[in-house]
Amino acid sequence: MISLLWLIPVTLALGLAGLWVFSWTVSSGQYEDLDAAKHRILDDDG
């Protein structure tokens, strides 16, 4: 039971951190051009 008092806040903190990182990547435009990566590898010469 003592471990739940430790695990629940840690789980919530990690979940909120993941949500913050995801929202940061969306707002910075990481997912705007998903098709360019698959074409860029074919166009790379070296």
CSV table of N, CA and C in Angstrom, one decimal:
chain,number,residue,atom,x,y,z
A,1,MET,N,0.8,-1.2,0.0
A,1,MET,CA,0.0,0.0,0.0
A,1,MET,C,0.9,1.3,0.0
A,2,ILE,N,2.0,1.2,0.7
A,2,ILE,CA,2.9,2.3,0.7
A,2,ILE,C,3.4,2.6,-0.7
A,3,SER,N,3.7,1.5,-1.5
A,3,SER,CA,4.2,1.7,-2.8
A,3,SER,C,3.2,2.5,-3.7
A,4,LEU,N,1.9,2.3,-3.5
A,4,LEU,CA,0.9,3.0,-4.3
A,4,LEU,C,1.0,4.5,-4.0
A,5,LEU,N,1.3,4.9,-2.8
A,5,LEU,CA,1.4,6.3,-2.5
A,5,LEU,C,2.6,6.9,-3.2
A,6,TRP,N,3.5,6.1,-3.6
A,6,TRP,CA,4.7,6.6,-4.4
A,6,TRP,C,4.5,6.5,-5.9
A,7,LEU,N,3.8,5.4,-6.3
A,7,LEU,CA,3.7,5.1,-7.7
A,7,LEU,C,2.6,6.0,-8.4
A,8,ILE,N,1.6,6.3,-7.7
A,8,ILE,CA,0.5,7.1,-8.3
A,8,ILE,C,1.0,8.5,-8.7
A,9,PRO,N,1.7,9.2,-7.8
A,9,PRO,CA,2.2,10.6,-8.2
A,9,PRO,C,3.3,10.5,-9.3
A,10,VAL,N,4.1,9.5,-9.2
A,10,VAL,CA,5.1,9.3,-10.2
A,10,VAL,C,4.5,9.0,-11.6
A,11,THR,N,3.5,8.2,-11.6
A,11,THR,CA,2.8,7.9,-12.9
A,11,THR,C,2.1,9.1,-13.4
A,12,LEU,N,1.5,9.9,-12.6
A,12,LEU,CA,0.8,11.1,-13.0
A,12,LEU,C,1.8,12.1,-13.5
A,13,ALA,N,2.9,12.2,-12.9
A,13,ALA,CA,4.0,13.2,-13.3
A,13,ALA,C,4.5,12.8,-14.6
A,14,LEU,N,4.8,11.5,-14.8
A,14,LEU,CA,5.3,11.1,-16.1
A,14,LEU,C,4.3,11.2,-17.2
A,15,GLY,N,3.1,11.0,-17.0
A,15,GLY,CA,2.0,11.2,-17.9
A,15,GLY,C,1.9,12.6,-18.3
A,16,LEU,N,1.9,13.5,-17.4
A,16,LEU,CA,1.8,14.9,-17.7
A,16,LEU,C,3.1,15.4,-18.4
A,17,ALA,N,4.2,14.9,-18.1
A,17,ALA,CA,5.4,15.2,-18.8
A,17,ALA,C,5.3,14.8,-20.3
A,18,GLY,N,4.8,13.6,-20.5
A,18,GLY,CA,4.6,13.1,-21.9
A,18,GLY,C,3.6,13.9,-22.6
A,19,LEU,N,2.6,14.3,-22.0
A,19,LEU,CA,1.6,15.1,-22.6
A,19,LEU,C,2.1,16.5,-23.0
A,20,TRP,N,3.0,17.0,-22.1
A,20,TRP,CA,3.6,18.3,-22.4
A,20,TRP,C,4.6,18.2,-23.5
A,21,VAL,N,5.4,17.2,-23.6
A,21,VAL,CA,6.3,17.0,-24.7
A,21,VAL,C,5.6,16.8,-26.0
A,22,PHE,N,4.5,16.1,-26.0
A,22,PHE,CA,3.7,15.9,-27.2
A,22,PHE,C,3.1,17.2,-27.7
A,23,SER,N,2.6,18.0,-26.8
A,23,SER,CA,2.0,19.3,-27.2
A,23,SER,C,3.0,20.2,-27.6
A,24,TRP,N,4.2,20.2,-27.1
A,24,TRP,CA,5.3,21.0,-27.5
A,24,TRP,C,5.8,20.6,-28.9
A,25,THR,N,5.8,19.3,-29.3
A,25,THR,CA,6.2,18.9,-30.6
A,25,THR,C,5.2,19.3,-31.6
A,26,VAL,N,3.9,19.2,-31.3
A,26,VAL,CA,2.8,19.6,-32.2
A,26,VAL,C,2.9,21.1,-32.4
A,27,SER,N,3.1,21.9,-31.4
A,27,SER,CA,3.1,23.4,-31.6
A,27,SER,C,4.4,23.8,-32.3
A,28,SER,N,5.5,23.0,-32.3
A,28,SER,CA,6.7,23.5,-33.0
A,28,SER,C,6.7,23.0,-34.4
A,29,GLY,N,5.7,22.2,-34.8
A,29,GLY,CA,5.6,21.8,-36.2
A,29,GLY,C,6.3,20.6,-36.6
A,30,GLN,N,6.5,19.7,-35.7
A,30,GLN,CA,7.2,18.4,-36.0
A,30,GLN,C,6.4,17.5,-36.9
A,31,TYR,N,5.1,17.6,-36.9
A,31,TYR,CA,4.2,16.7,-37.6
A,31,TYR,C,3.5,17.3,-38.8
A,32,GLU,N,4.0,18.4,-39.3
A,32,GLU,CA,3.4,19.1,-40.4
A,32,GLU,C,3.7,18.5,-41.7
A,33,ASP,N,4.9,18.0,-42.0
A,33,ASP,CA,5.2,17.5,-43.3
A,33,ASP,C,5.7,16.1,-43.1
A,34,LEU,N,4.9,15.1,-43.0
A,34,LEU,CA,5.3,13.7,-42.8
A,34,LEU,C,5.7,13.0,-44.0
A,35,ASP,N,5.3,13.5,-45.2
A,35,ASP,CA,5.6,12.9,-46.4
A,35,ASP,C,7.0,13.2,-46.9
A,36,ALA,N,7.6,14.3,-46.4
A,36,ALA,CA,8.9,14.7,-46.9
A,36,ALA,C,10.0,13.7,-46.5
A,37,ALA,N,9.9,13.1,-45.3
A,37,ALA,CA,10.9,12.2,-44.8
A,37,ALA,C,11.1,11.0,-45.7
A,38,LYS,N,10.0,10.5,-46.1
A,38,LYS,CA,10.1,9.2,-47.0
A,38,LYS,C,10.6,9.6,-48.4
A,39,HIS,N,10.4,10.8,-48.8
A,39,HIS,CA,11.0,11.2,-50.1
A,39,HIS,C,12.4,11.7,-50.0
A,40,ARG,N,12.8,12.2,-48.9
A,40,ARG,CA,14.1,12.8,-48.7
A,40,ARG,C,15.2,11.7,-48.7
A,41,ILE,N,14.8,10.5,-48.2
A,41,ILE,CA,15.8,9.4,-48.2
A,41,ILE,C,16.1,8.9,-49.6
A,42,LEU,N,15.1,9.0,-50.5
A,42,LEU,CA,15.4,8.6,-51.9
A,42,LEU,C,16.2,9.7,-52.6
A,43,ASP,N,16.1,10.9,-52.3
A,43,ASP,CA,16.8,12.0,-52.9
A,43,ASP,C,18.2,12.2,-52.4
A,44,ASP,N,18.5,11.6,-51.3
A,44,ASP,CA,19.9,11.8,-50.7
A,44,ASP,C,20.9,11.2,-51.6
A,45,ASP,N,22.0,11.9,-52.0
A,45,ASP,CA,23.0,11.4,-52.8
A,45,ASP,C,24.2,10.9,-52.0
A,46,GLY,N,24.3,11.3,-50.8
A,46,GLY,CA,25.6,10.9,-50.2
A,46,GLY,C,25.6,10.7,-48.7
